Short mmCIF file of N, CA, C and O in Angstrom, two decimals:
data_model
loop_
_atom_site.label_atom_id
_atom_site.label_comp_id
_atom_site.label_asym_id
_atom_site.label_seq_id
_atom_site.Cartn_x
_atom_site.Cartn_y
_atom_site.Cartn_z
N MET A 1085 -13.17 72.29 -110.96
CA MET A 1085 -14.31 71.81 -110.22
C MET A 1085 -14.21 72.32 -108.79
O MET A 1085 -13.14 72.25 -108.16
N VAL A 1086 -15.31 72.83 -108.27
CA VAL A 1086 -15.34 73.36 -106.92
C VAL A 1086 -15.33 72.20 -105.93
O VAL A 1086 -16.12 71.27 -106.05
N VAL A 1087 -14.39 72.24 -104.98
CA VAL A 1087 -14.29 71.17 -103.99
C VAL A 1087 -14.63 71.65 -102.58
O VAL A 1087 -14.85 70.82 -101.69
N LYS A 1088 -14.70 72.96 -102.37
CA LYS A 1088 -14.97 73.47 -101.04
C LYS A 1088 -15.62 74.84 -101.16
O LYS A 1088 -15.14 75.69 -101.90
N ASN A 1089 -16.73 75.05 -100.44
CA ASN A 1089 -17.40 76.35 -100.49
C ASN A 1089 -17.89 76.79 -99.12
O ASN A 1089 -18.88 77.51 -99.01
N LYS A 1090 -17.22 76.42 -98.07
CA LYS A 1090 -17.65 76.74 -96.71
C LYS A 1090 -17.35 78.18 -96.31
O LYS A 1090 -17.86 78.66 -95.32
N MET A 1091 -16.51 78.86 -97.08
CA MET A 1091 -16.11 80.22 -96.72
C MET A 1091 -17.07 81.23 -97.34
O MET A 1091 -17.79 80.93 -98.28
N GLN A 1092 -17.06 82.43 -96.79
CA GLN A 1092 -17.88 83.49 -97.35
C GLN A 1092 -17.14 84.12 -98.53
O GLN A 1092 -16.00 84.54 -98.39
N LYS A 1093 -17.80 84.16 -99.68
CA LYS A 1093 -17.28 84.78 -100.90
C LYS A 1093 -15.99 84.13 -101.40
O LYS A 1093 -15.23 84.76 -102.12
N SER A 1094 -15.74 82.88 -101.02
CA SER A 1094 -14.54 82.18 -101.48
C SER A 1094 -14.87 80.73 -101.76
O SER A 1094 -15.73 80.15 -101.11
N VAL A 1095 -14.19 80.16 -102.74
CA VAL A 1095 -14.31 78.74 -103.03
C VAL A 1095 -12.91 78.19 -103.31
O VAL A 1095 -11.99 78.93 -103.63
N VAL A 1096 -12.78 76.88 -103.16
CA VAL A 1096 -11.54 76.21 -103.51
C VAL A 1096 -11.84 75.38 -104.76
O VAL A 1096 -12.79 74.60 -104.79
N VAL A 1097 -11.04 75.59 -105.80
CA VAL A 1097 -11.25 74.93 -107.09
C VAL A 1097 -10.07 74.00 -107.34
O VAL A 1097 -8.91 74.40 -107.22
N ALA A 1098 -10.37 72.74 -107.67
CA ALA A 1098 -9.34 71.77 -108.00
C ALA A 1098 -9.24 71.65 -109.51
O ALA A 1098 -10.25 71.50 -110.21
N VAL A 1099 -8.00 71.72 -110.02
CA VAL A 1099 -7.75 71.61 -111.45
C VAL A 1099 -6.90 70.36 -111.66
O VAL A 1099 -5.78 70.26 -111.14
N ASP A 1100 -7.42 69.39 -112.40
CA ASP A 1100 -6.70 68.15 -112.70
C ASP A 1100 -6.00 68.28 -114.04
O ASP A 1100 -6.52 68.89 -114.97
N ARG A 1101 -4.81 67.70 -114.12
CA ARG A 1101 -4.09 67.69 -115.38
C ARG A 1101 -3.34 66.37 -115.50
O ARG A 1101 -2.97 65.76 -114.49
N LEU A 1102 -3.15 65.91 -116.71
CA LEU A 1102 -2.39 64.70 -116.99
C LEU A 1102 -1.06 65.08 -117.63
O LEU A 1102 -1.01 65.97 -118.48
N PHE A 1103 0.00 64.42 -117.19
CA PHE A 1103 1.26 64.62 -117.88
C PHE A 1103 1.94 63.28 -118.06
O PHE A 1103 1.70 62.33 -117.32
N HIS A 1104 2.78 63.23 -119.07
CA HIS A 1104 3.45 61.98 -119.43
C HIS A 1104 4.77 61.88 -118.68
O HIS A 1104 5.62 62.76 -118.78
N HIS A 1105 4.92 60.80 -117.90
CA HIS A 1105 6.17 60.56 -117.19
C HIS A 1105 7.11 59.81 -118.14
O HIS A 1105 6.80 58.71 -118.60
N LYS A 1106 8.25 60.40 -118.43
CA LYS A 1106 9.14 59.84 -119.45
C LYS A 1106 9.80 58.54 -119.00
O LYS A 1106 9.95 57.61 -119.80
N LEU A 1107 10.16 58.46 -117.73
CA LEU A 1107 10.85 57.27 -117.26
C LEU A 1107 9.92 56.06 -117.18
O LEU A 1107 10.24 54.97 -117.64
N TYR A 1108 8.73 56.27 -116.61
CA TYR A 1108 7.77 55.17 -116.44
C TYR A 1108 6.87 54.99 -117.66
O TYR A 1108 6.14 54.01 -117.73
N ASN A 1109 6.91 55.92 -118.58
CA ASN A 1109 6.09 55.87 -119.80
C ASN A 1109 4.60 55.70 -119.47
O ASN A 1109 3.90 54.89 -120.05
N ARG A 1110 4.15 56.45 -118.49
CA ARG A 1110 2.76 56.43 -118.07
C ARG A 1110 2.25 57.86 -117.95
O ARG A 1110 3.03 58.81 -117.81
N TYR A 1111 0.93 58.00 -117.98
CA TYR A 1111 0.32 59.29 -117.72
C TYR A 1111 -0.03 59.37 -116.25
O TYR A 1111 -0.61 58.45 -115.68
N ILE A 1112 0.31 60.49 -115.64
CA ILE A 1112 0.07 60.69 -114.22
C ILE A 1112 -0.86 61.88 -114.05
O ILE A 1112 -0.70 62.90 -114.72
N LYS A 1113 -1.84 61.73 -113.14
CA LYS A 1113 -2.79 62.81 -112.89
C LYS A 1113 -2.31 63.62 -111.69
O LYS A 1113 -2.01 63.07 -110.64
N ARG A 1114 -2.21 64.92 -111.88
CA ARG A 1114 -1.83 65.83 -110.81
C ARG A 1114 -2.97 66.82 -110.59
O ARG A 1114 -3.64 67.23 -111.53
N THR A 1115 -3.17 67.21 -109.34
CA THR A 1115 -4.25 68.12 -108.98
C THR A 1115 -3.66 69.37 -108.36
O THR A 1115 -2.82 69.28 -107.45
N SER A 1116 -4.09 70.53 -108.83
CA SER A 1116 -3.72 71.80 -108.24
C SER A 1116 -4.98 72.42 -107.65
O SER A 1116 -6.06 72.35 -108.25
N ARG A 1117 -4.85 73.01 -106.48
CA ARG A 1117 -6.00 73.63 -105.82
C ARG A 1117 -5.77 75.14 -105.76
O ARG A 1117 -4.71 75.60 -105.34
N PHE A 1118 -6.80 75.89 -106.18
CA PHE A 1118 -6.72 77.35 -106.17
C PHE A 1118 -7.88 77.90 -105.36
O PHE A 1118 -9.01 77.41 -105.47
N MET A 1119 -7.60 78.93 -104.58
CA MET A 1119 -8.69 79.66 -103.91
C MET A 1119 -9.15 80.75 -104.86
O MET A 1119 -8.33 81.44 -105.47
N ALA A 1120 -10.47 80.89 -104.98
CA ALA A 1120 -11.02 81.87 -105.91
C ALA A 1120 -12.11 82.68 -105.21
O ALA A 1120 -12.77 82.20 -104.29
N HIS A 1121 -12.30 83.89 -105.69
CA HIS A 1121 -13.30 84.80 -105.13
C HIS A 1121 -14.63 84.57 -105.81
O HIS A 1121 -14.72 84.60 -107.04
N ASP A 1122 -15.67 84.33 -105.02
CA ASP A 1122 -17.03 84.13 -105.51
C ASP A 1122 -17.91 85.17 -104.84
O ASP A 1122 -18.41 84.96 -103.73
N GLU A 1123 -18.10 86.29 -105.50
CA GLU A 1123 -18.74 87.46 -104.89
C GLU A 1123 -20.16 87.16 -104.41
O GLU A 1123 -20.56 87.59 -103.33
N LEU A 1124 -20.94 86.43 -105.18
CA LEU A 1124 -22.36 86.24 -104.85
C LEU A 1124 -22.65 84.89 -104.17
O LEU A 1124 -23.80 84.54 -103.98
N ASN A 1125 -21.62 84.14 -103.82
CA ASN A 1125 -21.78 82.82 -103.19
C ASN A 1125 -22.69 81.91 -104.00
O ASN A 1125 -23.59 81.27 -103.46
N GLN A 1126 -22.48 81.85 -105.31
CA GLN A 1126 -23.32 81.04 -106.18
C GLN A 1126 -22.79 79.63 -106.38
O GLN A 1126 -23.53 78.76 -106.79
N CYS A 1127 -21.54 79.40 -106.12
CA CYS A 1127 -20.92 78.10 -106.41
C CYS A 1127 -21.25 77.07 -105.34
O CYS A 1127 -21.27 77.38 -104.15
N ASN A 1128 -21.50 75.85 -105.79
CA ASN A 1128 -21.70 74.72 -104.90
C ASN A 1128 -20.63 73.68 -105.20
O ASN A 1128 -19.96 73.73 -106.23
N ILE A 1129 -20.49 72.72 -104.31
CA ILE A 1129 -19.50 71.66 -104.51
C ILE A 1129 -19.88 70.85 -105.74
O ILE A 1129 -21.03 70.45 -105.91
N GLY A 1130 -18.92 70.63 -106.62
CA GLY A 1130 -19.15 69.86 -107.84
C GLY A 1130 -19.38 70.70 -109.07
O GLY A 1130 -19.41 70.18 -110.19
N ASP A 1131 -19.55 72.01 -108.91
CA ASP A 1131 -19.74 72.89 -110.07
C ASP A 1131 -18.45 72.99 -110.88
O ASP A 1131 -17.36 73.01 -110.33
N ARG A 1132 -18.60 73.08 -112.19
CA ARG A 1132 -17.46 73.35 -113.06
C ARG A 1132 -17.45 74.85 -113.33
O ARG A 1132 -18.45 75.42 -113.77
N VAL A 1133 -16.31 75.48 -113.06
CA VAL A 1133 -16.22 76.93 -113.18
C VAL A 1133 -15.01 77.31 -114.03
O VAL A 1133 -14.11 76.52 -114.24
N ARG A 1134 -15.04 78.56 -114.52
CA ARG A 1134 -13.90 79.13 -115.23
C ARG A 1134 -13.33 80.23 -114.36
O ARG A 1134 -14.06 81.08 -113.85
N LEU A 1135 -12.01 80.22 -114.18
CA LEU A 1135 -11.34 81.20 -113.34
C LEU A 1135 -10.62 82.23 -114.19
O LEU A 1135 -10.10 81.92 -115.25
N ASP A 1136 -10.61 83.46 -113.70
CA ASP A 1136 -9.83 84.53 -114.32
C ASP A 1136 -8.82 85.03 -113.29
O ASP A 1136 -9.14 85.12 -112.10
N PRO A 1137 -7.61 85.37 -113.73
CA PRO A 1137 -6.63 85.91 -112.77
C PRO A 1137 -7.03 87.31 -112.33
O PRO A 1137 -7.73 88.05 -113.04
N SER A 1138 -6.59 87.68 -111.14
CA SER A 1138 -6.88 89.02 -110.63
C SER A 1138 -5.72 89.46 -109.75
O SER A 1138 -4.77 88.71 -109.53
N ARG A 1139 -5.83 90.63 -109.23
CA ARG A 1139 -4.83 91.11 -108.27
C ARG A 1139 -4.96 90.27 -106.99
O ARG A 1139 -6.00 89.65 -106.77
N PRO A 1140 -3.96 90.23 -106.15
CA PRO A 1140 -4.09 89.47 -104.91
C PRO A 1140 -5.20 90.04 -104.03
O PRO A 1140 -5.18 91.20 -103.64
N LEU A 1141 -6.19 89.20 -103.74
CA LEU A 1141 -7.31 89.62 -102.91
C LEU A 1141 -7.08 89.28 -101.44
O LEU A 1141 -7.68 89.90 -100.56
N SER A 1142 -6.26 88.29 -101.17
CA SER A 1142 -5.86 87.93 -99.82
C SER A 1142 -4.55 87.17 -99.93
O SER A 1142 -3.92 87.15 -100.99
N LYS A 1143 -4.15 86.51 -98.86
CA LYS A 1143 -2.87 85.82 -98.87
C LYS A 1143 -2.83 84.71 -99.92
O LYS A 1143 -1.81 84.48 -100.55
N HIS A 1144 -3.96 84.01 -100.11
CA HIS A 1144 -4.00 82.87 -101.02
C HIS A 1144 -4.90 83.07 -102.23
O HIS A 1144 -4.88 82.25 -103.15
N LYS A 1145 -5.74 84.11 -102.24
CA LYS A 1145 -6.69 84.30 -103.34
C LYS A 1145 -6.13 85.22 -104.41
O LYS A 1145 -5.92 86.40 -104.18
N ASN A 1146 -5.90 84.64 -105.60
CA ASN A 1146 -5.45 85.42 -106.75
C ASN A 1146 -6.33 85.18 -107.97
O ASN A 1146 -5.94 85.52 -109.08
N TRP A 1147 -7.47 84.57 -107.79
CA TRP A 1147 -8.36 84.20 -108.89
C TRP A 1147 -9.78 84.64 -108.58
O TRP A 1147 -10.17 84.76 -107.42
N ILE A 1148 -10.56 84.86 -109.65
CA ILE A 1148 -11.98 85.20 -109.54
C ILE A 1148 -12.76 84.21 -110.36
O ILE A 1148 -12.35 83.83 -111.47
N VAL A 1149 -13.91 83.78 -109.85
CA VAL A 1149 -14.80 82.89 -110.62
C VAL A 1149 -15.45 83.73 -111.70
O VAL A 1149 -16.24 84.63 -111.43
N ALA A 1150 -15.09 83.45 -112.97
CA ALA A 1150 -15.62 84.22 -114.09
C ALA A 1150 -17.02 83.77 -114.45
O ALA A 1150 -17.92 84.60 -114.67
N GLU A 1151 -17.22 82.47 -114.52
CA GLU A 1151 -18.55 81.95 -114.84
C GLU A 1151 -18.67 80.51 -114.35
O GLU A 1151 -17.67 79.83 -114.16
N ILE A 1152 -19.90 80.11 -114.14
CA ILE A 1152 -20.18 78.72 -113.79
C ILE A 1152 -20.55 78.02 -115.09
O ILE A 1152 -21.58 78.30 -115.69
N ILE A 1153 -19.68 77.11 -115.51
CA ILE A 1153 -19.89 76.43 -116.79
C ILE A 1153 -21.00 75.39 -116.67
O ILE A 1153 -21.88 75.31 -117.52
N LYS A 1154 -20.96 74.60 -115.60
CA LYS A 1154 -21.96 73.55 -115.41
C LYS A 1154 -22.27 73.42 -113.94
O LYS A 1154 -21.37 73.23 -113.11
N LYS A 1155 -23.54 73.53 -113.58
CA LYS A 1155 -23.97 73.37 -112.19
C LYS A 1155 -23.99 71.89 -111.84
O LYS A 1155 -24.33 71.05 -112.67
N ALA A 1156 -23.65 71.58 -110.61
CA ALA A 1156 -23.66 70.19 -110.15
C ALA A 1156 -25.10 69.78 -109.84
O ALA A 1156 -25.92 70.60 -109.45
N ARG A 1157 -25.37 68.51 -110.06
CA ARG A 1157 -26.68 67.98 -109.69
C ARG A 1157 -26.64 67.66 -108.21
O ARG A 1157 -25.86 66.83 -107.76
N ILE A 1158 -27.48 68.32 -107.44
CA ILE A 1158 -27.49 68.16 -105.99
C ILE A 1158 -28.64 67.24 -105.62
O ILE A 1158 -29.79 67.44 -106.05
N TYR A 1159 -28.35 66.22 -104.83
CA TYR A 1159 -29.37 65.26 -104.41
C TYR A 1159 -30.23 65.88 -103.33
O TYR A 1159 -29.73 66.34 -102.31
N VAL A 1160 -31.53 65.90 -103.58
CA VAL A 1160 -32.49 66.37 -102.59
C VAL A 1160 -33.35 65.18 -102.22
O VAL A 1160 -34.08 64.65 -103.07
N PRO A 1161 -33.27 64.72 -100.97
CA PRO A 1161 -34.07 63.55 -100.60
C PRO A 1161 -35.55 63.88 -100.66
O PRO A 1161 -35.96 65.03 -100.44
N PRO A 1162 -36.38 62.88 -100.99
CA PRO A 1162 -37.82 63.14 -101.02
C PRO A 1162 -38.31 63.51 -99.65
O PRO A 1162 -37.83 63.00 -98.63
N SER A 1163 -39.27 64.42 -99.61
CA SER A 1163 -39.77 64.88 -98.32
C SER A 1163 -40.51 63.73 -97.64
O SER A 1163 -41.43 63.13 -98.20
N VAL A 1164 -40.12 63.44 -96.43
CA VAL A 1164 -40.74 62.37 -95.66
C VAL A 1164 -41.94 62.97 -94.94
O VAL A 1164 -41.83 63.97 -94.24
N GLU A 1165 -43.09 62.34 -95.14
CA GLU A 1165 -44.30 62.85 -94.52
C GLU A 1165 -44.25 62.55 -93.03
O GLU A 1165 -44.09 61.40 -92.61
N THR A 1166 -44.37 63.57 -92.22
CA THR A 1166 -44.28 63.39 -90.77
C THR A 1166 -45.58 62.84 -90.22
O THR A 1166 -46.64 62.91 -90.84
N ASN A 1167 -45.50 62.31 -89.03
CA ASN A 1167 -46.67 61.71 -88.39
C ASN A 1167 -47.39 62.71 -87.51
O ASN A 1167 -47.97 62.35 -86.50
N THR A 1168 -47.38 63.98 -87.86
CA THR A 1168 -48.06 64.98 -87.05
C THR A 1168 -49.56 64.81 -87.10
O THR A 1168 -50.25 65.04 -86.11
N ASP A 1169 -50.08 64.37 -88.26
CA ASP A 1169 -51.53 64.18 -88.37
C ASP A 1169 -51.99 63.05 -87.46
O ASP A 1169 -52.96 63.19 -86.73
N SER A 1170 -51.32 61.92 -87.48
CA SER A 1170 -51.73 60.79 -86.66
C SER A 1170 -51.49 61.09 -85.19
O SER A 1170 -52.26 60.68 -84.33
N LYS A 1171 -50.42 61.86 -84.88
CA LYS A 1171 -50.13 62.19 -83.48
C LYS A 1171 -51.22 63.11 -82.93
O LYS A 1171 -51.69 62.94 -81.82
N SER A 1172 -51.65 64.08 -83.74
CA SER A 1172 -52.68 65.01 -83.26
C SER A 1172 -54.01 64.30 -83.08
O SER A 1172 -54.76 64.61 -82.17
N LYS A 1173 -54.32 63.30 -83.92
CA LYS A 1173 -55.56 62.54 -83.77
C LYS A 1173 -55.54 61.72 -82.49
O LYS A 1173 -56.55 61.65 -81.78
N THR A 1174 -54.41 61.11 -82.17
CA THR A 1174 -54.34 60.31 -80.94
C THR A 1174 -54.40 61.20 -79.72
O THR A 1174 -54.99 60.84 -78.70
N GLU A 1175 -53.81 62.42 -79.80
CA GLU A 1175 -53.89 63.33 -78.67
C GLU A 1175 -55.30 63.79 -78.45
O GLU A 1175 -55.76 63.90 -77.31
N VAL A 1176 -56.05 64.05 -79.54
CA VAL A 1176 -57.45 64.50 -79.42
C VAL A 1176 -58.30 63.38 -78.84
O VAL A 1176 -59.13 63.61 -77.96
N SER A 1177 -58.11 62.13 -79.31
CA SER A 1177 -58.92 61.02 -78.81
C SER A 1177 -58.56 60.72 -77.36
O SER A 1177 -59.44 60.38 -76.56
N ALA A 1178 -57.31 60.88 -76.96
CA ALA A 1178 -56.92 60.64 -75.57
C ALA A 1178 -57.48 61.71 -74.66
O ALA A 1178 -57.94 61.42 -73.56
N SER A 1179 -57.51 62.96 -75.12
CA SER A 1179 -58.02 64.03 -74.28
C SER A 1179 -59.54 63.96 -74.18
O SER A 1179 -60.12 64.31 -73.17
N SER A 1180 -60.22 63.48 -75.22
CA SER A 1180 -61.68 63.39 -75.16
C SER A 1180 -62.12 62.21 -74.28
O SER A 1180 -63.16 62.26 -73.65
N SER A 1181 -61.33 61.13 -74.20
CA SER A 1181 -61.70 60.00 -73.38
C SER A 1181 -61.37 60.25 -71.91
O SER A 1181 -61.93 59.62 -71.04
N ALA A 1182 -60.49 61.19 -71.61
CA ALA A 1182 -60.10 61.45 -70.22
C ALA A 1182 -61.05 62.33 -69.49
O ALA A 1182 -62.03 62.79 -69.72
#
């Protein structure tokens, strides 16, 4: 899952895994973070992606985003209607009365 996309052509992908702790007899969740190359800047935060290994592209980038498996649902607030119409009417009425 993509957790960071503020860089140009790069994303940070978090990979969660569960493993069984033998002493505590519990499952523990561990997270690994990988930097990956995103050539077209298509990834957004929350997208599920598949990574492929590649040659070292920079100091920390050794992976390429192969495909976007599932796009994240991004919340878009409803457009708030501005008061430009009412403001322009009051300005016209004020200028006509003056």
